[in-house]
PDB file of C-alpha atoms (C1' of nucleotides) in Angstrom:
ATOM      1  CA  MET A   1     113.974  50.170  96.419  1.00 55.00           C
ATOM      2  CA  SER A   2     116.547  51.945  94.413  1.00 63.00           C
ATOM      3  CA  HIS A   3     114.464  54.583  92.792  1.00 74.00           C
ATOM      4  CA  PHE A   4     115.145  57.207  95.377  1.00 74.00           C
ATOM      5  CA  GLY A   5     115.522  60.661  94.081  1.00 65.00           C
ATOM      6  CA  ARG A   6     114.746  59.612  90.581  1.00 69.00           C
ATOM      7  CA  SER A   7     111.389  61.231  90.288  1.00 67.00           C
ATOM      8  CA  GLY A   8     112.014  64.149  92.532  1.00 62.00           C
ATOM      9  CA  PRO A   9     110.549  64.543  95.953  1.00 61.00           C
ATOM     10  CA  PRO A  10     107.838  61.933  96.148  1.00 61.00           C
ATOM     11  CA  ASP A  11     105.878  62.991  99.164  1.00 63.00           C
ATOM     12  CA  ILE A  12     107.147  65.622 101.507  1.00 62.00           C
ATOM     13  CA  SER A  13     103.805  66.573 102.869  1.00 67.00           C
ATOM     14  CA  ASP A  14     104.494  64.998 106.198  1.00 76.00           C
ATOM     15  CA  THR A  15     108.055  63.839 106.317  1.00 84.00           C
ATOM     16  CA  TYR A  16     111.083  64.619 108.374  1.00 88.00           C
ATOM     17  CA  SER A  17     114.471  64.926 106.783  1.00 90.00           C
ATOM     18  CA  LEU A  18     117.651  63.642 108.256  1.00 93.00           C
ATOM     19  CA  LEU A  19     121.063  64.616 107.161  1.00 93.00           C
ATOM     20  CA  ILE A  20     123.631  61.866 106.986  1.00 95.00           C
ATOM     21  CA  LEU A  21     127.159  63.112 107.015  1.00 94.00           C
ATOM     22  CA  ASN A  22     130.541  61.521 106.733  1.00 93.00           C
ATOM     23  CA  ILE A  23     129.361  58.624 104.666  1.00 94.00           C
ATOM     24  CA  SER A  24     131.662  56.933 102.247  1.00 93.00           C
ATOM     25  CA  PHE A  25     131.840  58.273  98.745  1.00 91.00           C
ATOM     26  CA  ARG A  26     130.649  54.999  97.417  1.00 89.00           C
ATOM     27  CA  THR A  27     127.794  54.586  99.805  1.00 91.00           C
ATOM     28  CA  THR A  28     124.533  54.651  97.952  1.00 91.00           C
ATOM     29  CA  ALA A  29     120.936  55.034  98.989  1.00 91.00           C
ATOM     30  CA  ASP A  30     120.520  51.313  98.736  1.00 91.00           C
ATOM     31  CA  ASP A  31     123.178  50.882 101.361  1.00 92.00           C
ATOM     32  CA  LEU A  32     121.554  53.323 103.709  1.00 93.00           C
ATOM     33  CA  PHE A  33     118.006  52.227 103.280  1.00 93.00           C
ATOM     34  CA  PRO A  34     118.150  48.922 105.203  1.00 93.00           C
ATOM     35  CA  LEU A  35     119.964  50.709 107.970  1.00 93.00           C
ATOM     36  CA  PHE A  36     117.491  53.490 108.420  1.00 94.00           C
ATOM     37  CA  ASP A  37     114.424  51.526 107.573  1.00 94.00           C
ATOM     38  CA  ARG A  38     114.960  49.429 110.656  1.00 94.00           C
ATOM     39  CA  TYR A  39     114.050  52.345 112.870  1.00 94.00           C
ATOM     40  CA  GLY A  40     111.078  53.670 111.041  1.00 93.00           C
ATOM     41  CA  LYS A  41     109.265  54.297 107.841  1.00 92.00           C
ATOM     42  CA  VAL A  42     111.752  55.701 105.375  1.00 93.00           C
ATOM     43  CA  VAL A  43     109.920  57.652 102.744  1.00 90.00           C
ATOM     44  CA  ASP A  44     112.812  58.711 100.623  1.00 90.00           C
ATOM     45  CA  ILE A  45     116.559  58.702 100.503  1.00 92.00           C
ATOM     46  CA  PHE A  46     118.451  61.189  98.484  1.00 91.00           C
ATOM     47  CA  ILE A  47     122.195  61.439  98.035  1.00 92.00           C
ATOM     48  CA  PRO A  48     123.322  64.603  96.293  1.00 91.00           C
ATOM     49  CA  LYS A  49     125.795  63.887  93.593  1.00 88.00           C
ATOM     50  CA  ASP A  50     128.234  66.117  91.890  1.00 83.00           C
ATOM     51  CA  ARG A  51     126.833  67.497  88.663  1.00 78.00           C
ATOM     52  CA  ARG A  52     130.159  67.238  86.922  1.00 80.00           C
ATOM     53  CA  THR A  53     131.613  63.973  88.058  1.00 82.00           C
ATOM     54  CA  GLY A  54     128.435  62.348  89.254  1.00 83.00           C
ATOM     55  CA  ASP A  55     130.167  61.099  92.345  1.00 86.00           C
ATOM     56  CA  SER A  56     128.617  61.167  95.730  1.00 90.00           C
ATOM     57  CA  ARG A  57     129.269  64.246  97.749  1.00 91.00           C
ATOM     58  CA  GLY A  58     129.630  62.358 100.930  1.00 92.00           C
ATOM     59  CA  PHE A  59     126.295  62.993 102.555  1.00 93.00           C
ATOM     60  CA  ALA A  60     122.746  61.873 102.198  1.00 94.00           C
ATOM     61  CA  PHE A  61     119.223  62.831 103.130  1.00 93.00           C
ATOM     62  CA  VAL A  62     116.899  60.347 104.647  1.00 93.00           C
ATOM     63  CA  ARG A  63     113.272  61.251 104.989  1.00 91.00           C
ATOM     64  CA  TYR A  64     111.219  59.639 107.627  1.00 92.00           C
ATOM     65  CA  LYS A  65     107.522  59.532 107.884  1.00 89.00           C
ATOM     66  CA  TYR A  66     107.324  60.163 111.581  1.00 90.00           C
ATOM     67  CA  SER A  67     109.349  62.436 113.734  1.00 88.00           C
ATOM     68  CA  ASP A  68     109.870  60.055 116.602  1.00 90.00           C
ATOM     69  CA  GLU A  69     111.245  57.452 114.256  1.00 93.00           C
ATOM     70  CA  ALA A  70     113.541  59.989 112.750  1.00 92.00           C
ATOM     71  CA  GLN A  71     114.705  60.976 116.169  1.00 91.00           C
ATOM     72  CA  LYS A  72     115.300  57.388 116.981  1.00 93.00           C
ATOM     73  CA  ALA A  73     117.345  56.920 113.856  1.00 94.00           C
ATOM     74  CA  VAL A  74     119.438  59.872 114.856  1.00 93.00           C
ATOM     75  CA  ASP A  75     119.923  58.337 118.218  1.00 91.00           C
ATOM     76  CA  ARG A  76     120.746  54.899 116.964  1.00 91.00           C
ATOM     77  CA  LEU A  77     122.624  55.575 113.770  1.00 93.00           C
ATOM     78  CA  ASP A  78     124.607  58.622 114.674  1.00 93.00           C
ATOM     79  CA  GLY A  79     128.147  57.476 115.036  1.00 91.00           C
ATOM     80  CA  ARG A  80     127.451  54.125 113.498  1.00 91.00           C
ATOM     81  CA  GLU A  81     130.109  52.797 111.253  1.00 91.00           C
ATOM     82  CA  VAL A  82     128.931  52.449 107.681  1.00 91.00           C
ATOM     83  CA  ASP A  83     131.200  51.281 104.947  1.00 89.00           C
ATOM     84  CA  GLY A  84     134.192  51.831 107.129  1.00 89.00           C
ATOM     85  CA  ARG A  85     133.317  55.358 108.136  1.00 92.00           C
ATOM     86  CA  GLU A  86     131.542  56.721 111.129  1.00 92.00           C
ATOM     87  CA  ILE A  87     128.498  58.479 109.861  1.00 94.00           C
ATOM     88  CA  THR A  88     126.849  61.459 111.440  1.00 93.00           C
ATOM     89  CA  VAL A  89     123.086  61.557 111.559  1.00 95.00           C
ATOM     90  CA  GLN A  90     121.256  64.719 112.413  1.00 92.00           C
ATOM     91  CA  PHE A  91     118.134  66.546 111.427  1.00 91.00           C
ATOM     92  CA  ALA A  92     118.335  68.546 108.270  1.00 90.00           C
ATOM     93  CA  LYS A  93     118.020  72.251 108.696  1.00 83.00           C
ATOM     94  CA  TYR A  94     117.523  73.364 105.167  1.00 76.00           C
ATOM     95  CA  GLY A  95     115.223  71.868 102.652  1.00 70.00           C
ATOM     96  CA  PRO A  96     111.616  71.607 101.648  1.00 66.00           C
ATOM     97  CA  ASN A  97     110.431  70.425 105.003  1.00 64.00           C
ATOM     98  CA  ALA A  98     112.882  72.198 107.223  1.00 62.00           C
ATOM     99  CA  GLU A  99     110.091  74.379 108.451  1.00 60.00           C
ATOM    100  CA  ARG A 100     108.151  71.353 109.428  1.00 60.00           C
ATOM    101  CA  ILE A 101     110.982  70.084 111.527  1.00 56.00           C
ATOM    102  CA  HIS A 102     111.323  73.448 113.094  1.00 58.00           C
ATOM    103  CA  LYS A 103     107.673  73.520 113.971  1.00 51.00           C
ATOM    104  CA  GLY A 104     107.850  70.067 115.425  1.00 44.00           C
ATOM    105  CA  ARG A 105     110.801  71.178 117.512  1.00 50.00           C
ATOM    106  CA  ILE A 106     112.270  67.795 117.086  1.00 46.00           C
ATOM    107  CA  ILE A 107     115.759  69.046 117.479  1.00 44.00           C
ATOM    108  CA  GLU A 108     115.111  70.316 120.970  1.00 46.00           C
ATOM    109  CA  LYS A 109     112.904  67.481 121.897  1.00 42.00           C
ATOM    110  CA  SER A 110     115.593  65.147 123.112  1.00 40.00           C
ATOM    111  CA  PRO A 111     118.952  66.739 123.690  1.00 40.00           C
ATOM    112  CA  ARG A 112     120.559  63.355 123.856  1.00 42.00           C
ATOM    113  CA  GLY A 113     123.171  64.226 126.434  1.00 38.00           C
ATOM    114  CA  ARG A 114     124.827  60.930 125.975  1.00 40.00           C
ATOM    115  CA  GLY A 115     128.275  62.385 126.174  1.00 37.00           C
ATOM    116  CA  ARG A 116     129.090  61.581 122.622  1.00 41.00           C
ATOM    117  CA  SER A 117     132.545  62.540 121.552  1.00 39.00           C
ATOM    118  CA  ARG A 118     131.208  63.913 118.346  1.00 42.00           C
ATOM    119  CA  SER A 119     130.360  67.329 119.607  1.00 42.00           C
ATOM    120  CA  ARG A 120     127.765  68.885 117.419  1.00 42.00           C
ATOM    121  CA  SER A 121     127.810  72.600 117.506  1.00 41.00           C
ATOM    122  CA  PRO A 122     124.593  73.643 119.214  1.00 41.00           C
ATOM    123  CA  ARG A 123     124.832  77.067 117.672  1.00 39.00           C
ATOM    124  CA  ARG A 124     122.639  78.065 114.775  1.00 38.00           C
ATOM    125  CA  SER A 125     119.376  78.159 116.654  1.00 37.00           C
ATOM    126  CA  SER A 126     117.586  80.678 114.520  1.00 39.00           C
ATOM    127  CA  ARG A 127     117.499  81.919 110.941  1.00 39.00           C
ATOM    128  CA  TYR A 128     115.764  79.157 109.142  1.00 36.00           C
ATOM    129  CA  ARG A 129     113.675  80.890 106.533  1.00 38.00           C
ATOM    130  CA  ASP A 130     116.384  83.431 105.969  1.00 40.00           C
ATOM    131  CA  ASP A 131     118.726  81.387 103.857  1.00 40.00           C
ATOM    132  CA  TYR A 132     116.092  78.984 102.843  1.00 35.00           C
ATOM    133  CA  ARG A 133     116.698  78.029  99.256  1.00 39.00           C
ATOM    134  CA  ASP A 134     118.948  80.998  99.030  1.00 39.00           C
ATOM    135  CA  ASN A 135     122.108  79.027  98.530  1.00 43.00           C
ATOM    136  CA  ASP A 136     121.106  77.857  95.080  1.00 40.00           C
ATOM    137  CA  TYR A 137     123.597  75.339  93.787  1.00 40.00           C
ATOM    138  CA  ARG A 138     126.860  76.550  95.090  1.00 43.00           C
ATOM    139  CA  ARG A 139     129.611  74.131  94.372  1.00 44.00           C
ATOM    140  CA  ARG A 140     131.344  74.620  97.636  1.00 45.00           C
ATOM    141  CA  SER A 141     134.829  73.324  97.802  1.00 46.00           C
ATOM    142  CA  ARG A 142     134.205  69.973  99.311  1.00 46.00           C
ATOM    143  CA  SER A 143     137.785  69.389 100.155  1.00 46.00           C
ATOM    144  CA  ARG A 144     141.053  71.139  99.780  1.00 43.00           C
ATOM    145  CA  SER A 145     142.576  68.085  98.267  1.00 43.00           C
ATOM    146  CA  ARG A 146     139.782  67.742  95.797  1.00 44.00           C
ATOM    147  CA  ASP A 147     140.273  71.317  94.792  1.00 43.00           C
ATOM    148  CA  ARG A 148     143.874  70.631  94.146  1.00 42.00           C
ATOM    149  CA  TYR A 149     142.941  67.849  91.847  1.00 41.00           C
ATOM    150  CA  SER A 150     140.344  69.936  90.172  1.00 40.00           C
ATOM    151  CA  ARG A 151     142.862  72.593  89.485  1.00 41.00           C
ATOM    152  CA  ASP A 152     145.396  70.219  88.083  1.00 40.00           C
ATOM    153  CA  ARG A 153     143.198  68.067  85.984  1.00 41.00           C
ATOM    154  CA  GLY A 154     139.793  69.615  85.890  1.00 38.00           C
ATOM    155  CA  HIS A 155     140.276  71.743  82.841  1.00 40.00           C
ATOM    156  CA  ARG A 156     137.050  70.489  81.435  1.00 41.00           C
ATOM    157  CA  TYR A 157     134.835  73.104  82.917  1.00 40.00           C
ATOM    158  CA  ARG A 158     137.439  75.786  82.930  1.00 40.00           C
ATOM    159  CA  SER A 159     135.686  77.998  80.451  1.00 41.00           C
ATOM    160  CA  ARG A 160     132.124  77.298  79.669  1.00 42.00           C
ATOM    161  CA  SER A 161     131.918  78.013  76.001  1.00 43.00           C
ATOM    162  CA  ARG A 162     128.490  79.424  75.463  1.00 42.00           C
ATOM    163  CA  SER A 163     127.661  77.825  72.204  1.00 44.00           C
ATOM    164  CA  TYR A 164     124.239  79.351  72.093  1.00 42.00           C
ATOM    165  CA  THR A 165     122.865  82.179  74.105  1.00 40.00           C
ATOM    166  CA  PRO A 166     119.266  83.309  73.901  1.00 46.00           C
ATOM    167  CA  ASP A 167     118.457  86.967  73.741  1.00 45.00           C
ATOM    168  CA  TYR A 168     117.011  87.304  77.163  1.00 43.00           C
ATOM    169  CA  ASP A 169     119.922  85.466  78.623  1.00 45.00           C
ATOM    170  CA  ARG A 170     122.327  87.717  76.845  1.00 45.00           C
ATOM    171  CA  ALA A 171     120.519  90.773  78.045  1.00 48.00           C
ATOM    172  CA  ARG A 172     120.655  89.474  81.560  1.00 48.00           C
ATOM    173  CA  ASP A 173     124.357  88.871  81.229  1.00 47.00           C
ATOM    174  CA  ARG A 174     124.891  92.319  79.868  1.00 47.00           C
ATOM    175  CA  ASP A 175     122.991  93.824  82.732  1.00 49.00           C
ATOM    176  CA  ARG A 176     125.077  91.992  85.200  1.00 49.00           C
ATOM    177  CA  TYR A 177     128.258  93.093  83.534  1.00 44.00           C
ATOM    178  CA  ASP A 178     127.065  96.628  83.438  1.00 48.00           C
ATOM    179  CA  ASP A 179     126.271  96.455  87.086  1.00 48.00           C
ATOM    180  CA  GLU A 180     129.707  95.214  87.914  1.00 46.00           C
ATOM    181  CA  ARG A 181     131.280  97.860  85.818  1.00 45.00           C
ATOM    182  CA  ARG A 182     129.243 100.511  87.500  1.00 47.00           C
ATOM    183  CA  SER A 183     130.200  99.434  90.952  1.00 49.00           C
ATOM    184  CA  ARG A 184     133.792  99.247  89.897  1.00 46.00           C
ATOM    185  CA  SER A 185     133.704 102.687  88.386  1.00 46.00           C
ATOM    186  CA  ARG A 186     132.705 103.960  91.765  1.00 47.00           C
ATOM    187  CA  SER A 187     135.885 102.597  93.241  1.00 43.00           C
ATOM    188  CA  TYR A 188     138.216 103.676  90.510  1.00 41.00           C
ATOM    189  CA  GLU A 189     136.502 106.894  89.552  1.00 42.00           C
ATOM    190  CA  SER A 190     137.107 106.484  85.829  1.00 40.00           C
ATOM    191  CA  PRO A 191     138.627 104.097  83.319  1.00 44.00           C
ATOM    192  CA  SER A 192     141.394 106.531  82.588  1.00 43.00           C
ATOM    193  CA  SER A 193     142.264 106.520  86.239  1.00 40.00           C
ATOM    194  CA  ARG A 194     142.329 102.797  86.082  1.00 40.00           C
ATOM    195  CA  ARG A 195     144.832 103.001  83.305  1.00 42.00           C
ATOM    196  CA  SER A 196     147.063 105.205  85.378  1.00 40.00           C
ATOM    197  CA  LEU A 197     147.175 102.472  87.954  1.00 37.00           C
ATOM    198  CA  SER A 198     149.053 100.331  85.524  1.00 39.00           C
ATOM    199  CA  PRO A 199     152.563  99.581  86.766  1.00 47.00           C
ATOM    200  CA  ARG A 200     154.105  99.961  83.329  1.00 43.00           C
ATOM    201  CA  ARG A 201     152.398 103.157  82.479  1.00 40.00           C
ATOM    202  CA  THR A 202     155.381 105.099  81.244  1.00 39.00           C
ATOM    203  CA  PRO A 203     158.832 103.795  80.465  1.00 45.00           C
ATOM    204  CA  THR A 204     161.327 106.084  82.098  1.00 43.00           C
ATOM    205  CA  ARG A 205     162.392 107.393  78.782  1.00 45.00           C
ATOM    206  CA  GLY A 206     160.887 108.315  75.470  1.00 44.00           C
ATOM    207  CA  LYS A 207     157.677 109.578  76.930  1.00 44.00           C
ATOM    208  CA  SER A 208     157.667 113.078  78.170  1.00 41.00           C
ATOM    209  CA  PRO A 209     155.777 113.740  81.401  1.00 42.00           C
ATOM    210  CA  TYR A 210     153.583 116.143  79.486  1.00 41.00           C
ATOM    211  CA  SER A 211     151.747 113.217  78.046  1.00 39.00           C
ATOM    212  CA  ARG A 212     149.847 112.990  81.231  1.00 41.00           C
ATOM    213  CA  SER A 213     148.999 116.622  81.496  1.00 40.00           C
ATOM    214  CA  PRO A 214     145.410 117.212  82.554  1.00 45.00           C
ATOM    215  CA  SER A 215     144.326 118.427  79.184  1.00 41.00           C
ATOM    216  CA  PRO A 216     140.982 117.636  77.537  1.00 44.00           C
ATOM    217  CA  ASN A 217     143.005 115.991  74.819  1.00 44.00           C
ATOM    218  CA  HIS A 218     143.545 113.103  77.098  1.00 40.00           C
ATOM    219  CA  ASP A 219     140.771 111.151  75.568  1.00 45.00           C
ATOM    220  CA  SER A 220     141.760 112.096  72.086  1.00 42.00           C
ATOM    221  CA  ARG A 221     145.245 110.897  72.646  1.00 44.00           C
ATOM    222  CA  ARG A 222     143.930 107.644  73.828  1.00 45.00           C
ATOM    223  CA  SER A 223     141.869 107.262  70.732  1.00 42.00           C
ATOM    224  CA  SER A 224     144.879 107.781  68.587  1.00 43.00           C
ATOM    225  CA  PRO A 225     145.757 104.667  66.616  1.00 47.00           C
ATOM    226  CA  ARG A 226     149.420 105.224  67.294  1.00 45.00           C
ATOM    227  CA  SER A 227     149.559 105.671  71.037  1.00 42.00           C
ATOM    228  CA  ARG A 228     149.133 102.067  71.935  1.00 44.00           C
ATOM    229  CA  ASP A 229     152.076 101.768  74.247  1.00 48.00           C
ATOM    230  CA  GLU A 230     150.243  99.383  76.448  1.00 47.00           C
ATOM    231  CA  GLU A 231     149.158  95.838  75.855  1.00 35.00           C
TER     232      GLU A 231
ATOM    233  C1'  DG B   1     141.561  56.820  91.159  1.00 53.67           C
ATOM    234  C1'  DT B   2     142.585  60.431  95.078  1.00 53.67           C
ATOM    235  C1'  DT B   3     139.556  63.343  99.209  1.00 53.67           C
ATOM    236  C1'  DG B   4     136.405  64.379 104.303  1.00 53.67           C
ATOM    237  C1'  DA B   5     133.506  69.961 105.955  1.00 53.67           C
ATOM    238  C1'  DG B   6     128.971  70.280 105.194  1.00 53.67           C
ATOM    239  C1'  DC B   7     122.703  70.702 104.137  1.00 53.67           C
ATOM    240  C1'  DG B   8     118.957  68.331  98.895  1.00 53.67           C
ATOM    241  C1'  DT B   9     116.790  66.395  93.662  1.00 53.67           C
ATOM    242  C1'  DT B  10     111.997  67.018  89.034  1.00 53.67           C
TER     243       DT B  10
END
DNA sequence: GTTGAGCGTT
């Protein structure tokens, strides 16, 4: 039973996803399966891994076949210590079958007022289909410390050298750049104005203030091969 | 090899 997430979502026609948080970084699906399988039929277990390092991201998704079993797993495994860490089990909100969970109203079925110290924010009651699949693959900063390490050592993916770019991709990139430029032009009015914002525009001497006179020659002067006092 | 809020793969 270690082929979870290898062939994609196997059968999500009638499953209920659970989100397992705060698991150890070395906890695998095989470690979670015997735990969750005790409380119901586990259809699939998926642990998102970092695309770059391949390490676990510290959370997992466990799909149950029945909602009551999933609810029971939440009740029994939430706060359970796994691999030295206290995991957090709750129903997944986003995902392929998030709507199903919403329809089943499993979250509000048993409010489990057990007085658990782990206070789960009961906010976020609506907007399910709004950001559904809208977050793409955002590599959110998982931890401040990890970011520090990434900055110090992670120079691998600093600049993605596009070795080969198809035409349509290039066109798309150009469009995006053009769009950015357009929106920026709206803020700065014009590129020449942007140049005037440069701190070292004119050295206090040598250049006469007439250089910046509002004459139509402004552009011509800029095109001059000799007036490169910047850069 | 480190770390610790959060929501997912062919």
